[in-house]
GROMACS .gro file of N, CA and C in nm:
model
  363
    1MET      N    1   3.121  -5.371  -1.837
    1MET     CA    2   3.180  -5.243  -1.864
    1MET      C    3   3.125  -5.141  -1.764
    2ALA      N    4   3.208  -5.049  -1.720
    2ALA     CA    5   3.169  -4.949  -1.621
    2ALA      C    6   3.071  -4.849  -1.681
    3GLU      N    7   2.986  -4.794  -1.593
    3GLU     CA    8   2.891  -4.692  -1.636
    3GLU      C    9   2.967  -4.563  -1.668
    4ALA      N   10   2.916  -4.489  -1.764
    4ALA     CA   11   2.981  -4.364  -1.804
    4ALA      C   12   2.981  -4.264  -1.689
    5GLU      N   13   3.093  -4.194  -1.669
    5GLU     CA   14   3.102  -4.090  -1.568
    5GLU      C   15   3.019  -3.970  -1.610
    6PHE      N   16   3.011  -3.945  -1.740
    6PHE     CA   17   2.934  -3.834  -1.792
    6PHE      C   18   2.882  -3.872  -1.930
    7ARG      N   19   2.757  -3.837  -1.956
    7ARG     CA   20   2.698  -3.861  -2.087
    7ARG      C   21   2.597  -3.750  -2.115
    8ALA      N   22   2.609  -3.687  -2.230
    8ALA     CA   23   2.513  -3.586  -2.273
    8ALA      C   24   2.476  -3.615  -2.418
    9SER      N   25   2.349  -3.606  -2.448
    9SER     CA   26   2.304  -3.625  -2.585
    9SER      C   27   2.244  -3.494  -2.635
   10ASP      N   28   2.209  -3.490  -2.763
   10ASP     CA   29   2.157  -3.369  -2.827
   10ASP      C   30   2.256  -3.253  -2.813
   11VAL      N   31   2.383  -3.283  -2.831
   11VAL     CA   32   2.488  -3.183  -2.819
   11VAL      C   33   2.528  -3.134  -2.958
   12ARG      N   34   2.531  -3.004  -2.975
   12ARG     CA   35   2.582  -2.946  -3.100
   12ARG      C   36   2.734  -2.944  -3.089
   13ILE      N   37   2.801  -3.008  -3.183
   13ILE     CA   38   2.948  -3.017  -3.184
   13ILE      C   39   2.998  -2.944  -3.307
   14GLU      N   40   3.083  -2.844  -3.282
   14GLU     CA   41   3.138  -2.765  -3.392
   14GLU      C   42   3.290  -2.768  -3.383
   15ARG      N   43   3.354  -2.780  -3.497
   15ARG     CA   44   3.499  -2.764  -3.505
   15ARG      C   45   3.519  -2.618  -3.541
   16TRP      N   46   3.512  -2.539  -3.442
   16TRP     CA   47   3.505  -2.394  -3.436
   16TRP      C   48   3.412  -2.333  -3.540
   17ALA      N   49   3.446  -2.321  -3.662
   17ALA     CA   50   3.358  -2.253  -3.758
   17ALA      C   51   3.267  -2.350  -3.833
   18ARG      N   52   3.287  -2.478  -3.818
   18ARG     CA   53   3.212  -2.577  -3.895
   18ARG      C   54   3.132  -2.669  -3.804
   19SER      N   55   3.003  -2.679  -3.829
   19SER     CA   56   2.918  -2.767  -3.750
   19SER      C   57   2.939  -2.912  -3.794
   20LEU      N   58   2.968  -2.999  -3.697
   20LEU     CA   59   2.986  -3.141  -3.728
   20LEU      C   60   2.858  -3.221  -3.706
   21THR      N   61   2.782  -3.183  -3.603
   21THR     CA   62   2.653  -3.247  -3.576
   21THR      C   63   2.572  -3.158  -3.483
   22ARG      N   64   2.440  -3.167  -3.496
   22ARG     CA   65   2.352  -3.091  -3.408
   22ARG      C   66   2.290  -3.177  -3.299
   23ALA      N   67   2.307  -3.307  -3.310
   23ALA     CA   68   2.247  -3.398  -3.212
   23ALA      C   69   2.348  -3.503  -3.170
   24GLY      N   70   2.470  -3.460  -3.144
   24GLY     CA   71   2.577  -3.553  -3.108
   24GLY      C   72   2.574  -3.593  -2.962
   25GLN      N   73   2.678  -3.664  -2.922
   25GLN     CA   74   2.692  -3.710  -2.785
   25GLN      C   75   2.832  -3.680  -2.734
   26VAL      N   76   2.841  -3.651  -2.605
   26VAL     CA   77   2.969  -3.637  -2.537
   26VAL      C   78   2.969  -3.741  -2.426
   27ILE      N   79   3.070  -3.826  -2.426
   27ILE     CA   80   3.078  -3.934  -2.327
   27ILE      C   81   3.216  -3.932  -2.262
   28VAL      N   82   3.217  -3.938  -2.129
   28VAL     CA   83   3.341  -3.956  -2.055
   28VAL      C   84   3.327  -4.091  -1.985
   29LYS      N   85   3.412  -4.186  -2.023
   29LYS     CA   86   3.399  -4.322  -1.971
   29LYS      C   87   3.536  -4.390  -1.972
   30ASP      N   88   3.566  -4.459  -1.865
   30ASP     CA   89   3.690  -4.535  -1.854
   30ASP      C   90   3.813  -4.449  -1.883
   31GLY      N   91   3.811  -4.323  -1.837
   31GLY     CA   92   3.926  -4.237  -1.854
   31GLY      C   93   3.944  -4.178  -1.992
   32ARG      N   94   3.841  -4.185  -2.076
   32ARG     CA   95   3.848  -4.130  -2.212
   32ARG      C   96   3.729  -4.039  -2.238
   33VAL      N   97   3.752  -3.939  -2.319
   33VAL     CA   98   3.646  -3.849  -2.365
   33VAL      C   99   3.621  -3.882  -2.511
   34ALA      N  100   3.494  -3.899  -2.547
   34ALA     CA  101   3.459  -3.928  -2.687
   34ALA      C  102   3.349  -3.835  -2.732
   35LEU      N  103   3.364  -3.781  -2.852
   35LEU     CA  104   3.260  -3.703  -2.918
   35LEU      C  105   3.204  -3.790  -3.029
   36LEU      N  106   3.072  -3.808  -3.031
   36LEU     CA  107   3.007  -3.896  -3.127
   36LEU      C  108   2.903  -3.820  -3.208
   37THR      N  109   2.880  -3.865  -3.330
   37THR     CA  110   2.775  -3.807  -3.412
   37THR      C  111   2.640  -3.860  -3.365
   38SER      N  112   2.532  -3.812  -3.424
   38SER     CA  113   2.399  -3.855  -3.384
   38SER      C  114   2.375  -4.003  -3.409
   39ASP      N  115   2.444  -4.061  -3.507
   39ASP     CA  116   2.427  -4.204  -3.533
   39ASP      C  117   2.535  -4.290  -3.465
   40GLY      N  118   2.612  -4.231  -3.373
   40GLY     CA  119   2.706  -4.308  -3.292
   40GLY      C  120   2.846  -4.321  -3.347
   41ARG      N  121   2.875  -4.260  -3.461
   41ARG     CA  122   3.012  -4.266  -3.515
   41ARG      C  123   3.102  -4.172  -3.436
   42GLU      N  124   3.223  -4.216  -3.414
   42GLU     CA  125   3.317  -4.136  -3.335
   42GLU      C  126   3.375  -4.023  -3.419
   43ILE      N  127   3.367  -3.902  -3.365
   43ILE     CA  128   3.431  -3.787  -3.427
   43ILE      C  129   3.576  -3.782  -3.382
   44VAL      N  130   3.594  -3.790  -3.250
   44VAL     CA  131   3.728  -3.787  -3.192
   44VAL      C  132   3.720  -3.844  -3.051
   45SER      N  133   3.830  -3.901  -3.003
   45SER     CA  134   3.839  -3.944  -2.864
   45SER      C  135   3.982  -3.929  -2.818
   46ALA      N  136   3.997  -3.914  -2.687
   46ALA     CA  137   4.130  -3.897  -2.629
   46ALA      C  138   4.122  -3.927  -2.480
   47PRO      N  139   4.235  -3.958  -2.417
   47PRO     CA  140   4.235  -3.975  -2.271
   47PRO      C  141   4.197  -3.844  -2.203
   48VAL      N  142   4.132  -3.854  -2.088
   48VAL     CA  143   4.089  -3.735  -2.014
   48VAL      C  144   4.207  -3.645  -1.984
   49SER      N  145   4.322  -3.702  -1.955
   49SER     CA  146   4.440  -3.622  -1.922
   49SER      C  147   4.488  -3.537  -2.039
   50ALA      N  148   4.451  -3.573  -2.162
   50ALA     CA  149   4.494  -3.499  -2.280
   50ALA      C  150   4.390  -3.398  -2.329
   51VAL      N  151   4.277  -3.388  -2.258
   51VAL     CA  152   4.169  -3.298  -2.300
   51VAL      C  153   4.170  -3.174  -2.211
   52ARG      N  154   4.161  -3.059  -2.273
   52ARG     CA  155   4.151  -2.932  -2.202
   52ARG      C  156   4.017  -2.871  -2.238
   53ALA      N  157   3.937  -2.841  -2.137
   53ALA     CA  158   3.805  -2.782  -2.162
   53ALA      C  159   3.781  -2.672  -2.061
   54ARG      N  160   3.711  -2.569  -2.107
   54ARG     CA  161   3.676  -2.461  -2.017
   54ARG      C  162   3.558  -2.383  -2.071
   55LYS      N  163   3.500  -2.308  -1.982
   55LYS     CA  164   3.388  -2.220  -2.014
   55LYS      C  165   3.449  -2.086  -2.053
   56ARG      N  166   3.407  -2.031  -2.165
   56ARG     CA  167   3.458  -1.902  -2.209
   56ARG      C  168   3.354  -1.795  -2.182
   57TRP      N  169   3.398  -1.675  -2.148
   57TRP     CA  170   3.308  -1.567  -2.111
   57TRP      C  171   3.218  -1.524  -2.226
   58PHE      N  172   3.264  -1.541  -2.349
   58PHE     CA  173   3.186  -1.493  -2.464
   58PHE      C  174   3.087  -1.596  -2.517
   59LEU      N  175   3.085  -1.715  -2.460
   59LEU     CA  176   2.991  -1.818  -2.504
   59LEU      C  177   2.866  -1.818  -2.417
   60ALA      N  178   2.759  -1.873  -2.467
   60ALA     CA  179   2.637  -1.888  -2.389
   60ALA      C  180   2.663  -1.981  -2.271
   61ALA      N  181   2.575  -1.977  -2.172
   61ALA     CA  182   2.593  -2.057  -2.051
   61ALA      C  183   2.594  -2.206  -2.078
   62ASP      N  184   2.532  -2.249  -2.190
   62ASP     CA  185   2.524  -2.392  -2.220
   62ASP      C  186   2.636  -2.441  -2.313
   63SER      N  187   2.742  -2.361  -2.329
   63SER     CA  188   2.851  -2.396  -2.421
   63SER      C  189   2.985  -2.400  -2.349
   64ALA      N  190   3.074  -2.481  -2.403
   64ALA     CA  191   3.212  -2.489  -2.354
   64ALA      C  192   3.303  -2.513  -2.473
   65VAL      N  193   3.431  -2.487  -2.455
   65VAL     CA  194   3.531  -2.513  -2.557
   65VAL      C  195   3.620  -2.625  -2.506
   66ALA      N  196   3.640  -2.726  -2.589
   66ALA     CA  197   3.728  -2.838  -2.553
   66ALA      C  198   3.837  -2.850  -2.659
   67ARG      N  199   3.960  -2.869  -2.614
   67ARG     CA  200   4.071  -2.892  -2.706
   67ARG      C  201   4.107  -3.041  -2.692
   68ILE      N  202   4.080  -3.113  -2.801
   68ILE     CA  203   4.103  -3.258  -2.802
   68ILE      C  204   4.199  -3.289  -2.917
   69ASN      N  205   4.309  -3.352  -2.885
   69ASN     CA  206   4.413  -3.383  -2.984
   69ASN      C  207   4.457  -3.259  -3.060
   70GLY      N  208   4.462  -3.145  -2.992
   70GLY     CA  209   4.508  -3.021  -3.052
   70GLY      C  210   4.406  -2.948  -3.136
   71VAL      N  211   4.283  -2.998  -3.142
   71VAL     CA  212   4.177  -2.936  -3.223
   71VAL      C  213   4.071  -2.880  -3.128
   72ARG      N  214   4.026  -2.756  -3.154
   72ARG     CA  215   3.923  -2.693  -3.071
   72ARG      C  216   3.785  -2.734  -3.118
   73TYR      N  217   3.702  -2.772  -3.022
   73TYR     CA  218   3.563  -2.806  -3.047
   73TYR      C  219   3.476  -2.721  -2.956
   74ARG      N  220   3.367  -2.671  -3.010
   74ARG     CA  221   3.268  -2.600  -2.930
   74ARG      C  222   3.154  -2.697  -2.904
   75LEU      N  223   3.120  -2.716  -2.777
   75LEU     CA  224   3.016  -2.809  -2.736
   75LEU      C  225   2.901  -2.729  -2.677
   76THR      N  226   2.784  -2.738  -2.738
   76THR     CA  227   2.665  -2.668  -2.690
   76THR      C  228   2.567  -2.773  -2.642
   77MET      N  229   2.548  -2.781  -2.510
   77MET     CA  230   2.472  -2.891  -2.452
   77MET      C  231   2.327  -2.859  -2.420
   78GLY      N  232   2.282  -2.738  -2.443
   78GLY     CA  233   2.143  -2.705  -2.415
   78GLY      C  234   2.072  -2.649  -2.535
   79GLN      N  235   2.127  -2.667  -2.654
   79GLN     CA  236   2.075  -2.600  -2.772
   79GLN      C  237   1.947  -2.659  -2.826
   80ARG      N  238   1.922  -2.785  -2.809
   80ARG     CA  239   1.802  -2.844  -2.866
   80ARG      C  240   1.680  -2.804  -2.784
   81ASN      N  241   1.584  -2.742  -2.847
   81ASN     CA  242   1.463  -2.690  -2.784
   81ASN      C  243   1.494  -2.586  -2.676
   82ARG      N  244   1.614  -2.534  -2.675
   82ARG     CA  245   1.658  -2.432  -2.578
   82ARG      C  246   1.611  -2.467  -2.438
   83ARG      N  247   1.651  -2.583  -2.391
   83ARG     CA  248   1.611  -2.631  -2.259
   83ARG      C  249   1.664  -2.540  -2.151
   84PRO      N  250   1.582  -2.512  -2.049
   84PRO     CA  251   1.634  -2.438  -1.935
   84PRO      C  252   1.732  -2.526  -1.860
   85GLY      N  253   1.828  -2.468  -1.797
   85GLY     CA  254   1.927  -2.546  -1.723
   85GLY      C  255   2.031  -2.606  -1.813
   86GLY      N  256   2.050  -2.551  -1.931
   86GLY     CA  257   2.149  -2.604  -2.024
   86GLY      C  258   2.290  -2.592  -1.971
   87ALA      N  259   2.313  -2.502  -1.874
   87ALA     CA  260   2.446  -2.485  -1.816
   87ALA      C  261   2.481  -2.601  -1.722
   88ALA      N  262   2.382  -2.672  -1.671
   88ALA     CA  263   2.408  -2.781  -1.576
   88ALA      C  264   2.494  -2.892  -1.638
   89PRO      N  265   2.464  -2.942  -1.758
   89PRO     CA  266   2.550  -3.044  -1.816
   89PRO      C  267   2.691  -2.994  -1.843
   90VAL      N  268   2.705  -2.868  -1.879
   90VAL     CA  269   2.838  -2.811  -1.904
   90VAL      C  270   2.918  -2.812  -1.774
   91ARG      N  271   2.855  -2.770  -1.664
   91ARG     CA  272   2.923  -2.770  -1.534
   91ARG      C  273   2.964  -2.911  -1.493
   92ARG      N  274   2.875  -3.008  -1.514
   92ARG     CA  275   2.909  -3.147  -1.478
   92ARG      C  276   3.022  -3.199  -1.565
   93PHE      N  277   3.021  -3.167  -1.695
   93PHE     CA  278   3.127  -3.210  -1.786
   93PHE      C  279   3.262  -3.155  -1.740
   94LEU      N  280   3.267  -3.027  -1.711
   94LEU     CA  281   3.392  -2.966  -1.665
   94LEU      C  282   3.436  -3.023  -1.532
   95ALA      N  283   3.342  -3.052  -1.441
   95ALA     CA  284   3.376  -3.111  -1.311
   95ALA      C  285   3.433  -3.251  -1.328
   96VAL      N  286   3.377  -3.329  -1.418
   96VAL     CA  287   3.428  -3.465  -1.443
   96VAL      C  288   3.570  -3.459  -1.498
   97LEU      N  289   3.595  -3.365  -1.589
   97LEU     CA  290   3.730  -3.352  -1.644
   97LEU      C  291   3.830  -3.307  -1.539
   98ARG      N  292   3.784  -3.227  -1.442
   98ARG     CA  293   3.873  -3.184  -1.333
   98ARG      C  294   3.889  -3.291  -1.227
   99GLY      N  295   3.808  -3.396  -1.234
   99GLY     CA  296   3.817  -3.504  -1.137
   99GLY      C  297   3.713  -3.495  -1.027
  100GLY      N  298   3.618  -3.403  -1.037
  100GLY     CA  299   3.516  -3.386  -0.934
  100GLY      C  300   3.397  -3.478  -0.952
  101HIS      N  301   3.390  -3.550  -1.063
  101HIS     CA  302   3.283  -3.646  -1.096
  101HIS      C  303   3.146  -3.586  -1.106
  102GLY      N  304   3.130  -3.456  -1.091
  102GLY     CA  305   3.003  -3.388  -1.119
  102GLY      C  306   2.885  -3.434  -1.037
  103ASN      N  307   2.905  -3.474  -0.913
  103ASN     CA  308   2.794  -3.522  -0.831
  103ASN      C  309   2.733  -3.413  -0.747
  104GLY      N  310   2.719  -3.294  -0.801
  104GLY     CA  311   2.660  -3.181  -0.730
  104GLY      C  312   2.508  -3.188  -0.730
  105SER      N  313   2.446  -3.079  -0.693
  105SER     CA  314   2.300  -3.077  -0.685
  105SER      C  315   2.234  -3.090  -0.822
  106ASP      N  316   2.304  -3.056  -0.928
  106ASP     CA  317   2.247  -3.067  -1.062
  106ASP      C  318   2.233  -3.212  -1.106
  107ALA      N  319   2.305  -3.304  -1.043
  107ALA     CA  320   2.301  -3.443  -1.082
  107ALA      C  321   2.168  -3.510  -1.043
  108ALA      N  322   2.090  -3.448  -0.956
  108ALA     CA  323   1.966  -3.508  -0.910
  108ALA      C  324   1.861  -3.516  -1.020
  109VAL      N  325   1.862  -3.422  -1.114
  109VAL     CA  326   1.766  -3.422  -1.224
  109VAL      C  327   1.842  -3.447  -1.353
  110PRO      N  328   1.827  -3.565  -1.413
  110PRO     CA  329   1.900  -3.593  -1.537
  110PRO      C  330   1.864  -3.494  -1.646
  111TYR      N  331   1.958  -3.463  -1.729
  111TYR     CA  332   1.943  -3.364  -1.836
  111TYR      C  333   1.829  -3.400  -1.930
  112GLU      N  334   1.815  -3.526  -1.964
  112GLU     CA  335   1.717  -3.568  -2.061
  112GLU      C  336   1.573  -3.552  -2.011
  113HIS      N  337   1.553  -3.537  -1.879
  113HIS     CA  338   1.419  -3.534  -1.822
  113HIS      C  339   1.378  -3.397  -1.772
  114ARG      N  340   1.449  -3.294  -1.806
  114ARG     CA  341   1.409  -3.160  -1.764
  114ARG      C  342   1.288  -3.115  -1.845
  115GLU      N  343   1.205  -3.033  -1.784
  115GLU     CA  344   1.088  -2.981  -1.855
  115GLU      C  345   1.132  -2.877  -1.955
  116LEU      N  346   1.059  -2.871  -2.064
  116LEU     CA  347   1.090  -2.772  -2.166
  116LEU      C  348   1.037  -2.636  -2.126
  117ARG      N  349   1.105  -2.533  -2.170
  117ARG     CA  350   1.062  -2.396  -2.144
  117ARG      C  351   0.930  -2.371  -2.217
  118SER      N  352   0.843  -2.296  -2.153
  118SER     CA  353   0.716  -2.266  -2.219
  118SER      C  354   0.740  -2.176  -2.338
  119SER      N  355   0.654  -2.187  -2.437
  119SER     CA  356   0.673  -2.109  -2.559
  119SER      C  357   0.648  -1.961  -2.531
  120THR      N  358   0.719  -1.878  -2.604
  120THR     CA  359   0.707  -1.735  -2.591
  120THR      C  360   0.603  -1.685  -2.692
  121PRO      N  361   0.506  -1.603  -2.648
  121PRO     CA  362   0.402  -1.557  -2.741
  121PRO      C  363   0.458  -1.465  -2.845
   0.00000   0.00000   0.00000
C-alpha cells in the first residue's frame, strides 16, 4: 500500500458546534481524505476531488474548515499542548488537497517531533 500523502494526529475534529474528537487523525491517502477518531474509527471519508477545504480569517492559524460530503468540519491541528508551528500541518493539508503535495520547507520537520513551547509563568 502507498504511503500517506498527508497524515496528522492529535487533531481536534468538530462538526461545527459539536466536538467529535480531541485526538483524531486526518489522512490523505490513495486519493481519499479520511477523518478518524483517536481509536482509529472512521468519522467520514471522501475522494479528494469531493473535499473542499480552506483557511478562514476568523480561525486560529492552526485551524481549517473542510466540507466533506456536504458537512462542515473544523480541523484544529496544533491544539494539543499548543505546539508552536501548528499552522504548518494546516498549510501542508491544504497544499495536498490542491495537488501541491505539501513538500515545502515545513516538511523537513515532522509535526510529531516539534519541540513544545516553554511554559508561561
